[in-house]
Amino acid sequence: MEQHPITKVIRTQTHRTNEMEHASPIFLTSSFCFDNSEDMRAAFADETDDNIYSRFSNPNVKEFVDRVCLLEGAEAGYATASGMSAVFASFMALMKQGDHLLSCSSIFGSTHTVITKFLPRYGIEYSYVRADKPETWEAAIKPNTKMIYLETPTNPGLDIIDLEFVSALAKKHDLILNVDNCFATPVSQRPIDFGADLIVHSATKWIDGQGRVLGGIVVGNKEMINDIYLFCRSTGPALSPFNAWLLSKSLETLDVRMERHASNALKIAEKLKDHQKISWLKYPFLSTHPQYNIAKKQMRDGGGIVCFELKGGMGGGRKFLDALQMLSLTANLGDTRSIASHPASTTHAKLSEEERQAVNITPGLIRISVGLEHPDDVLNDILQALEK
Ligand SMILES: *Cc1c(COP(=O)(O)O)cnc(C)c1O
């Protein structure tokens, strides 16, 4: 009988040495030896998949990639030093001067900077559509559009984009569909099952899950991944073997961790949704979420992020953060420890009020990354901070 991907991930060990270790060792080596010139020639000619140099491949990195491919149902992948290097490599390897990228205004801050400030320098133009207005997307496709890039759920607004709909649109116009699956993780959502070509992850978040290392990965269509690999092996955003070892180990517990993050988040969302200091609250698996039906169709659970709007606006957001006693104020998300953030005064503070509105960052928006503490303790801290 075919094993479940979760089982395969736990049992997959890409390389076992003669010591017959049960857990994977760390291969802290920059290069690999060959017995003779013929083996070396064959490896350089891509006739074997022997490791040559850790900028190209390394057993720990391979194991991490193999495991993410199993979870995502992907043919191939390449792991990078951070989520942003995975995003950037997926753009640079597959687009060229004169191409057009279609993306969505609700998008991770640094991705927004790459798309709007850097890609245009290399002659790659972009347009943004709104996550909540899919009926406008087809009209935004141009003759030179090459790729659709999106996140679902979006960060930090938690909009849900219908992957089946956008895949059909990409197929119809022969476009690459590239999805940042960081918020859902592959145990909740597999965009490839709905027709996506590429998936990028910031492994820094839920995949690591303990806020310890940076990492990224892109998986998907074999030919596209080969182009990304060739770009990366020349430009050097390789994931370190140590970080790959940690991230690969983390994948063994991703499924159980996400189940708990999501059940804690749902409990907290249900308890907070009618609070008098909050004007609205969003969680993908609350029936009041505008795209609840789409979330139910494509996600196993609602993930670990809850966001809400404080009636007190910008000042209320700052006061709320200061009143928290347990939740951490930090830039990360996807940790065992719950984290609160106020995008309008931090990650999106440099944008003008209009720009913030265009990317759906309202003044009182609070994003909670729900950790693995007991949900009552997380809820109680939020409740006492709301009272102040
Ligand atoms: C954090 C994040 C990234 C960037 O990842 P890094 O590992 O910080 O480079 C990309 N997309 C989303 C949705 C993120 O949350």
GROMACS .gro file of C-alpha atoms and ligand atoms in nm:
model
  403
    1MET     CA    1   0.000   0.000   0.000
    2GLU     CA    2   0.121   0.350  -0.084
    3GLN     CA    3   0.239   0.531   0.230
    4HIS     CA    4   0.100   0.870   0.328
    5PRO     CA    5   0.340   1.163   0.255
    6ILE     CA    6   0.359   1.234   0.631
    7THR     CA    7   0.497   0.883   0.685
    8LYS     CA    8   0.737   0.915   0.394
    9VAL     CA    9   0.869   1.247   0.528
   10ILE     CA   10   0.939   1.094   0.868
   11ARG     CA   11   1.102   0.782   0.720
   12THR     CA   12   1.299   0.951   0.439
   13GLN     CA   13   1.671   0.966   0.504
   14THR     CA   14   1.847   1.074   0.189
   15HIS     CA   15   2.193   0.956   0.290
   16ARG     CA   16   2.306   0.702   0.553
   17THR     CA   17   2.680   0.657   0.609
   18ASN     CA   18   2.868   0.335   0.688
   19GLU     CA   19   2.818   0.410   1.060
   20MET     CA   20   2.450   0.316   1.013
   21GLU     CA   21   2.331   0.614   1.221
   22HIS     CA   22   1.954   0.625   1.277
   23ALA     CA   23   1.926   1.005   1.261
   24SER     CA   24   2.088   1.206   0.983
   25PRO     CA   25   2.435   1.345   1.061
   26ILE     CA   26   2.533   1.697   0.956
   27PHE     CA   27   2.754   1.716   0.648
   28LEU     CA   28   2.955   2.028   0.725
   29THR     CA   29   3.174   2.017   0.418
   30SER     CA   30   3.210   2.269   0.139
   31SER     CA   31   3.312   2.013  -0.124
   32PHE     CA   32   3.304   1.638  -0.199
   33CYS     CA   33   3.581   1.401  -0.316
   34PHE     CA   34   3.600   1.175  -0.619
   35ASP     CA   35   3.786   0.845  -0.649
   36ASN     CA   36   3.914   0.924  -0.994
   37SER     CA   37   3.907   1.171  -1.280
   38GLU     CA   38   3.636   0.981  -1.467
   39ASP     CA   39   3.389   1.004  -1.173
   40MET     CA   40   3.469   1.371  -1.139
   41ARG     CA   41   3.421   1.434  -1.511
   42ALA     CA   42   3.086   1.250  -1.505
   43ALA     CA   43   2.961   1.452  -1.206
   44PHE     CA   44   3.054   1.782  -1.371
   45ALA     CA   45   2.885   1.669  -1.693
   46ASP     CA   46   2.562   1.612  -1.493
   47GLU     CA   47   2.573   1.241  -1.584
   48THR     CA   48   2.545   1.148  -1.213
   49ASP     CA   49   2.383   1.327  -0.921
   50ASP     CA   50   2.695   1.302  -0.704
   51ASN     CA   51   2.756   1.600  -0.478
   52ILE     CA   52   3.028   1.831  -0.607
   53TYR     CA   53   3.022   2.146  -0.398
   54SER     CA   54   2.777   2.264  -0.128
   55ARG     CA   55   2.670   2.569  -0.327
   56PHE     CA   56   2.522   2.318  -0.576
   57SER     CA   57   2.406   2.040  -0.343
   58ASN     CA   58   2.472   1.879  -0.006
   59PRO     CA   59   2.318   1.566   0.156
   60ASN     CA   60   2.141   1.766   0.429
   61VAL     CA   61   2.000   2.011   0.178
   62LYS     CA   62   1.895   1.721  -0.047
   63GLU     CA   63   1.711   1.554   0.240
   64PHE     CA   64   1.525   1.877   0.320
   65VAL     CA   65   1.433   1.925  -0.047
   66ASP     CA   66   1.323   1.561  -0.088
   67ARG     CA   67   1.097   1.590   0.215
   68VAL     CA   68   0.934   1.918   0.108
   69CYS     CA   69   0.877   1.768  -0.240
   70LEU     CA   70   0.701   1.471  -0.077
   71LEU     CA   71   0.475   1.701   0.124
   72GLU     CA   72   0.395   1.934  -0.166
   73GLY     CA   73   0.362   1.657  -0.427
   74ALA     CA   74   0.637   1.829  -0.630
   75GLU     CA   75   0.881   1.682  -0.886
   76ALA     CA   76   1.189   1.877  -0.780
   77GLY     CA   77   1.314   2.162  -0.564
   78TYR     CA   78   1.602   2.388  -0.463
   79ALA     CA   79   1.657   2.517  -0.108
   80THR     CA   80   1.791   2.864  -0.034
   81ALA     CA   81   1.932   3.064   0.256
   82SER     CA   82   1.606   3.253   0.315
   83GLY     CA   83   1.251   3.276   0.188
   84MET     CA   84   1.335   3.595   0.000
   85SER     CA   85   1.619   3.431  -0.193
   86ALA     CA   86   1.373   3.159  -0.300
   87VAL     CA   87   1.122   3.424  -0.415
   88PHE     CA   88   1.392   3.626  -0.593
   89ALA     CA   89   1.545   3.320  -0.766
   90SER     CA   90   1.202   3.210  -0.890
   91PHE     CA   91   1.158   3.554  -1.052
   92MET     CA   92   1.507   3.598  -1.196
   93ALA     CA   93   1.548   3.247  -1.336
   94LEU     CA   94   1.214   3.242  -1.518
   95MET     CA   95   1.156   3.600  -1.635
   96LYS     CA   96   1.357   3.833  -1.855
   97GLN     CA   97   1.358   4.190  -1.978
   98GLY     CA   98   1.023   4.278  -2.136
   99ASP     CA   99   0.821   4.027  -1.933
  100HIS     CA  100   0.529   4.124  -1.712
  101LEU     CA  101   0.447   3.982  -1.368
  102LEU     CA  102   0.092   3.976  -1.238
  103SER     CA  103   0.068   3.978  -0.862
  104CYS     CA  104  -0.159   4.079  -0.584
  105SER     CA  105  -0.149   4.395  -0.372
  106SER     CA  106  -0.171   4.189  -0.050
  107ILE     CA  107   0.177   4.047  -0.038
  108PHE     CA  108   0.474   4.007   0.199
  109GLY     CA  109   0.658   4.342   0.244
  110SER     CA  110   0.999   4.242   0.105
  111THR     CA  111   0.838   4.065  -0.193
  112HIS     CA  112   0.651   4.390  -0.263
  113THR     CA  113   0.986   4.575  -0.257
  114VAL     CA  114   1.148   4.327  -0.500
  115ILE     CA  115   0.853   4.353  -0.739
  116THR     CA  116   0.813   4.730  -0.731
  117LYS     CA  117   1.171   4.857  -0.675
  118PHE     CA  118   1.408   4.598  -0.823
  119LEU     CA  119   1.236   4.402  -1.104
  120PRO     CA  120   1.161   4.725  -1.301
  121ARG     CA  121   1.537   4.803  -1.305
  122TYR     CA  122   1.581   4.488  -1.512
  123GLY     CA  123   1.293   4.568  -1.744
  124ILE     CA  124   1.039   4.337  -1.579
  125GLU     CA  125   0.710   4.518  -1.529
  126TYR     CA  126   0.430   4.429  -1.292
  127SER     CA  127   0.063   4.494  -1.218
  128TYR     CA  128  -0.123   4.429  -0.898
  129VAL     CA  129  -0.475   4.296  -0.871
  130ARG     CA  130  -0.684   4.279  -0.556
  131ALA     CA  131  -0.710   3.948  -0.372
  132ASP     CA  132  -1.082   4.001  -0.306
  133LYS     CA  133  -1.167   4.090  -0.669
  134PRO     CA  134  -1.074   3.782  -0.879
  135GLU     CA  135  -1.320   3.892  -1.150
  136THR     CA  136  -1.074   4.172  -1.241
  137TRP     CA  137  -0.769   3.949  -1.292
  138GLU     CA  138  -0.815   3.829  -1.648
  139ALA     CA  139  -0.835   4.187  -1.775
  140ALA     CA  140  -0.497   4.258  -1.609
  141ILE     CA  141  -0.318   3.989  -1.815
  142LYS     CA  142  -0.110   4.141  -2.096
  143PRO     CA  143   0.045   3.987  -2.409
  144ASN     CA  144   0.385   3.987  -2.229
  145THR     CA  145   0.261   3.846  -1.896
  146LYS     CA  146   0.485   3.555  -1.797
  147MET     CA  147   0.398   3.470  -1.439
  148ILE     CA  148   0.125   3.501  -1.180
  149TYR     CA  149   0.265   3.525  -0.829
  150LEU     CA  150   0.046   3.517  -0.519
  151GLU     CA  151   0.010   3.424  -0.155
  152THR     CA  152  -0.287   3.251   0.000
  153PRO     CA  153  -0.368   3.316   0.279
  154THR     CA  154  -0.217   3.660   0.227
  155ASN     CA  155   0.012   3.826   0.479
  156PRO     CA  156  -0.104   3.993   0.698
  157GLY     CA  157  -0.467   4.038   0.583
  158LEU     CA  158  -0.556   3.665   0.552
  159ASP     CA  159  -0.740   3.697   0.221
  160ILE     CA  160  -0.794   3.360   0.053
  161ILE     CA  161  -0.739   3.323  -0.322
  162ASP     CA  162  -0.916   3.042  -0.507
  163LEU     CA  163  -0.628   2.827  -0.635
  164GLU     CA  164  -0.848   2.629  -0.874
  165PHE     CA  165  -0.973   2.952  -1.033
  166VAL     CA  166  -0.630   3.113  -1.068
  167SER     CA  167  -0.474   2.788  -1.200
  168ALA     CA  168  -0.736   2.772  -1.474
  169LEU     CA  169  -0.661   3.135  -1.562
  170ALA     CA  170  -0.286   3.066  -1.576
  171LYS     CA  171  -0.336   2.756  -1.796
  172LYS     CA  172  -0.568   2.944  -2.032
  173HIS     CA  173  -0.306   3.217  -2.090
  174ASP     CA  174   0.000   2.987  -2.071
  175LEU     CA  175   0.141   3.158  -1.761
  176ILE     CA  176   0.358   3.021  -1.481
  177LEU     CA  177   0.161   3.006  -1.155
  178ASN     CA  178   0.396   3.063  -0.861
  179VAL     CA  179   0.244   3.043  -0.510
  180ASP     CA  180   0.398   3.147  -0.177
  181ASN     CA  181   0.259   2.871   0.048
  182CYS     CA  182   0.429   2.996   0.365
  183PHE     CA  183   0.116   3.077   0.567
  184ALA     CA  184  -0.073   2.753   0.503
  185THR     CA  185   0.227   2.511   0.495
  186PRO     CA  186   0.210   2.194   0.280
  187VAL     CA  187   0.031   1.995   0.551
  188SER     CA  188  -0.271   2.225   0.518
  189GLN     CA  189  -0.264   2.319   0.149
  190ARG     CA  190  -0.099   2.173  -0.163
  191PRO     CA  191  -0.125   2.429  -0.444
  192ILE     CA  192   0.018   2.178  -0.696
  193ASP     CA  193  -0.297   1.965  -0.651
  194PHE     CA  194  -0.493   2.263  -0.784
  195GLY     CA  195  -0.260   2.323  -1.081
  196ALA     CA  196   0.019   2.552  -0.954
  197ASP     CA  197   0.361   2.518  -1.124
  198LEU     CA  198   0.586   2.645  -0.846
  199ILE     CA  199   0.564   2.679  -0.469
  200VAL     CA  200   0.793   2.902  -0.263
  201HIS     CA  201   0.833   2.890   0.113
  202SER     CA  202   0.994   3.092   0.382
  203ALA     CA  203   1.106   2.789   0.586
  204THR     CA  204   1.197   3.041   0.856
  205LYS     CA  205   0.834   3.043   0.967
  206TRP     CA  206   0.619   2.736   1.039
  207ILE     CA  207   0.856   2.487   0.880
  208ASP     CA  208   1.131   2.566   1.131
  209GLY     CA  209   0.859   2.649   1.379
  210GLN     CA  210   1.085   2.755   1.664
  211GLY     CA  211   1.224   3.086   1.540
  212ARG     CA  212   1.583   2.964   1.517
  213VAL     CA  213   1.703   2.967   1.155
  214LEU     CA  214   1.640   3.134   0.820
  215GLY     CA  215   1.572   2.920   0.516
  216GLY     CA  216   1.372   2.905   0.196
  217ILE     CA  217   1.278   2.663  -0.076
  218VAL     CA  218   1.117   2.654  -0.418
  219VAL     CA  219   0.961   2.329  -0.546
  220GLY     CA  220   0.752   2.229  -0.846
  221ASN     CA  221   0.782   2.165  -1.219
  222LYS     CA  222   1.111   1.990  -1.299
  223GLU     CA  223   1.218   2.205  -1.597
  224MET     CA  224   1.144   2.529  -1.412
  225ILE     CA  225   1.330   2.405  -1.105
  226ASN     CA  226   1.627   2.318  -1.324
  227ASP     CA  227   1.640   2.679  -1.450
  228ILE     CA  228   1.619   2.799  -1.088
  229TYR     CA  229   1.894   2.554  -0.986
  230LEU     CA  230   2.124   2.679  -1.264
  231PHE     CA  231   2.058   3.039  -1.158
  232CYS     CA  232   2.124   2.960  -0.791
  233ARG     CA  233   2.431   2.746  -0.839
  234SER     CA  234   2.591   3.040  -1.019
  235THR     CA  235   2.467   3.320  -0.795
  236GLY     CA  236   2.506   3.146  -0.458
  237PRO     CA  237   2.201   3.177  -0.228
  238ALA     CA  238   2.263   2.820  -0.102
  239LEU     CA  239   2.110   2.695   0.224
  240SER     CA  240   2.373   2.601   0.484
  241PRO     CA  241   2.395   2.226   0.572
  242PHE     CA  242   2.337   2.303   0.941
  243ASN     CA  243   2.018   2.500   0.871
  244ALA     CA  244   1.904   2.230   0.628
  245TRP     CA  245   1.958   1.966   0.899
  246LEU     CA  246   1.744   2.164   1.144
  247LEU     CA  247   1.471   2.233   0.888
  248SER     CA  248   1.460   1.872   0.771
  249LYS     CA  249   1.422   1.752   1.130
  250SER     CA  250   1.145   2.011   1.183
  251LEU     CA  251   0.946   1.863   0.894
  252GLU     CA  252   0.903   1.541   1.096
  253THR     CA  253   0.682   1.731   1.343
  254LEU     CA  254   0.523   1.985   1.105
  255ASP     CA  255   0.197   1.795   1.079
  256VAL     CA  256   0.133   1.765   1.454
  257ARG     CA  257   0.256   2.116   1.525
  258MET     CA  258   0.029   2.272   1.263
  259GLU     CA  259  -0.271   2.078   1.390
  260ARG     CA  260  -0.219   2.230   1.734
  261HIS     CA  261  -0.133   2.582   1.606
  262ALA     CA  262  -0.453   2.576   1.400
  263SER     CA  263  -0.679   2.441   1.675
  264ASN     CA  264  -0.540   2.699   1.920
  265ALA     CA  265  -0.590   2.976   1.662
  266LEU     CA  266  -0.949   2.870   1.593
  267LYS     CA  267  -1.031   2.866   1.966
  268ILE     CA  268  -0.884   3.214   2.013
  269ALA     CA  269  -1.057   3.351   1.701
  270GLU     CA  270  -1.395   3.220   1.819
  271LYS     CA  271  -1.355   3.373   2.164
  272LEU     CA  272  -1.239   3.714   2.034
  273LYS     CA  273  -1.460   3.767   1.730
  274ASP     CA  274  -1.739   3.957   1.907
  275HIS     CA  275  -1.517   4.154   2.147
  276GLN     CA  276  -1.635   4.514   2.188
  277LYS     CA  277  -1.288   4.668   2.124
  278ILE     CA  278  -1.255   4.488   1.788
  279SER     CA  279  -1.433   4.604   1.470
  280TRP     CA  280  -1.361   4.285   1.271
  281LEU     CA  281  -1.160   3.965   1.309
  282LYS     CA  282  -1.042   3.732   1.035
  283TYR     CA  283  -0.950   3.366   1.051
  284PRO     CA  284  -0.985   3.146   0.738
  285PHE     CA  285  -1.186   2.875   0.917
  286LEU     CA  286  -1.437   3.110   1.084
  287SER     CA  287  -1.764   3.100   0.889
  288THR     CA  288  -1.768   3.484   0.896
  289HIS     CA  289  -1.450   3.499   0.682
  290PRO     CA  290  -1.546   3.645   0.339
  291GLN     CA  291  -1.378   3.357   0.153
  292TYR     CA  292  -1.465   3.084   0.407
  293ASN     CA  293  -1.593   2.844   0.139
  294ILE     CA  294  -1.275   2.872  -0.065
  295ALA     CA  295  -1.063   2.820   0.248
  296LYS     CA  296  -1.265   2.505   0.328
  297LYS     CA  297  -1.219   2.379  -0.028
  298GLN     CA  298  -0.840   2.413  -0.045
  299MET     CA  299  -0.709   2.404   0.314
  300ARG     CA  300  -0.711   2.127   0.574
  301ASP     CA  301  -0.712   2.379   0.861
  302GLY     CA  302  -0.712   2.757   0.895
  303GLY     CA  303  -0.344   2.789   0.990
  304GLY     CA  304  -0.193   2.965   1.290
  305ILE     CA  305  -0.252   3.334   1.212
  306VAL     CA  306  -0.544   3.541   1.337
  307CYS     CA  307  -0.584   3.909   1.252
  308PHE     CA  308  -0.821   4.174   1.377
  309GLU     CA  309  -0.884   4.547   1.360
  310LEU     CA  310  -0.885   4.748   1.683
  311LYS     CA  311  -1.147   5.021   1.705
  312GLY     CA  312  -0.872   5.240   1.857
  313GLY     CA  313  -0.682   5.266   1.523
  314MET     CA  314  -0.307   5.347   1.510
  315GLY     CA  315  -0.284   5.464   1.875
  316GLY     CA  316  -0.491   5.167   1.992
  317GLY     CA  317  -0.254   4.928   1.812
  318ARG     CA  318   0.054   5.069   1.987
  319LYS     CA  319  -0.125   5.066   2.326
  320PHE     CA  320  -0.236   4.706   2.273
  321LEU     CA  321   0.120   4.589   2.205
  322ASP     CA  322   0.249   4.771   2.514
  323ALA     CA  323  -0.018   4.615   2.735
  324LEU     CA  324   0.067   4.255   2.641
  325GLN     CA  325   0.245   4.065   2.918
  326MET     CA  326   0.326   3.729   2.760
  327LEU     CA  327   0.303   3.754   2.380
  328SER     CA  328   0.631   3.849   2.213
  329LEU     CA  329   0.675   4.168   2.013
  330THR     CA  330   0.900   4.049   1.734
  331ALA     CA  331   0.917   4.052   1.355
  332ASN     CA  332   0.888   3.675   1.309
  333LEU     CA  333   0.583   3.447   1.285
  334GLY     CA  334   0.528   3.071   1.298
  335ASP     CA  335   0.694   3.007   1.633
  336THR     CA  336   0.609   2.790   1.935
  337ARG     CA  337   0.575   3.123   2.118
  338SER     CA  338   0.279   3.344   2.032
  339ILE     CA  339   0.369   3.674   1.868
  340ALA     CA  340   0.175   3.998   1.820
  341SER     CA  341   0.250   4.255   1.556
  342HIS     CA  342   0.109   4.589   1.444
  343PRO     CA  343   0.201   4.625   1.074
  344ALA     CA  344   0.100   4.994   1.041
  345SER     CA  345   0.364   5.109   1.293
  346THR     CA  346   0.633   4.850   1.206
  347THR     CA  347   0.668   4.645   0.885
  348HIS     CA  348   0.455   4.885   0.680
  349ALA     CA  349   0.540   5.212   0.862
  350LYS     CA  350   0.742   5.347   0.567
  351LEU     CA  351   0.441   5.335   0.335
  352SER     CA  352   0.208   5.633   0.300
  353GLU     CA  353  -0.149   5.603   0.432
  354GLU     CA  354  -0.275   5.551   0.073
  355GLU     CA  355  -0.010   5.288   0.001
  356ARG     CA  356  -0.104   5.106   0.321
  357GLN     CA  357  -0.467   5.116   0.221
  358ALA     CA  358  -0.380   4.973  -0.121
  359VAL     CA  359  -0.219   4.671   0.048
  360ASN     CA  360  -0.503   4.642   0.302
  361ILE     CA  361  -0.301   4.749   0.607
  362THR     CA  362  -0.552   4.935   0.821
  363PRO     CA  363  -0.431   5.153   1.114
  364GLY     CA  364  -0.556   4.925   1.393
  365LEU     CA  365  -0.463   4.592   1.228
  366ILE     CA  366  -0.313   4.340   1.473
  367ARG     CA  367  -0.166   4.010   1.357
  368ILE     CA  368  -0.134   3.727   1.607
  369SER     CA  369   0.085   3.427   1.528
  370VAL     CA  370  -0.062   3.169   1.763
  371GLY     CA  371   0.200   2.952   1.932
  372LEU     CA  372   0.187   2.622   2.115
  373GLU     CA  373   0.129   2.761   2.465
  374HIS     CA  374  -0.201   2.661   2.625
  375PRO     CA  375  -0.463   2.856   2.425
  376ASP     CA  376  -0.627   2.990   2.746
  377ASP     CA  377  -0.304   3.166   2.843
  378VAL     CA  378  -0.270   3.326   2.498
  379LEU     CA  379  -0.635   3.432   2.504
  380ASN     CA  380  -0.611   3.571   2.858
  381ASP     CA  381  -0.310   3.785   2.767
  382ILE     CA  382  -0.494   3.927   2.463
  383LEU     CA  383  -0.811   3.988   2.667
  384GLN     CA  384  -0.630   4.175   2.946
  385ALA     CA  385  -0.443   4.387   2.688
  386LEU     CA  386  -0.772   4.470   2.512
  387GLU     CA  387  -0.918   4.583   2.846
  388LYS     CA  388  -0.634   4.838   2.882
  389LIG     C1  389   0.874   3.580   0.597
  389LIG     C2  390   0.808   3.564   0.466
  389LIG     C3  391   0.884   3.564   0.347
  389LIG     C4  392   1.033   3.588   0.346
  389LIG     O1  393   1.104   3.488   0.410
  389LIG     P1  394   1.246   3.508   0.482
  389LIG     O2  395   1.281   3.369   0.524
  389LIG     O3  396   1.227   3.604   0.594
  389LIG     O4  397   1.340   3.561   0.379
  389LIG     C5  398   0.816   3.544   0.228
  389LIG     N1  399   0.682   3.527   0.224
  389LIG     C6  400   0.607   3.527   0.336
  389LIG     C7  401   0.459   3.507   0.326
  389LIG     C8  402   0.667   3.545   0.461
  389LIG     O5  403   0.591   3.546   0.572
   0.00000   0.00000   0.00000
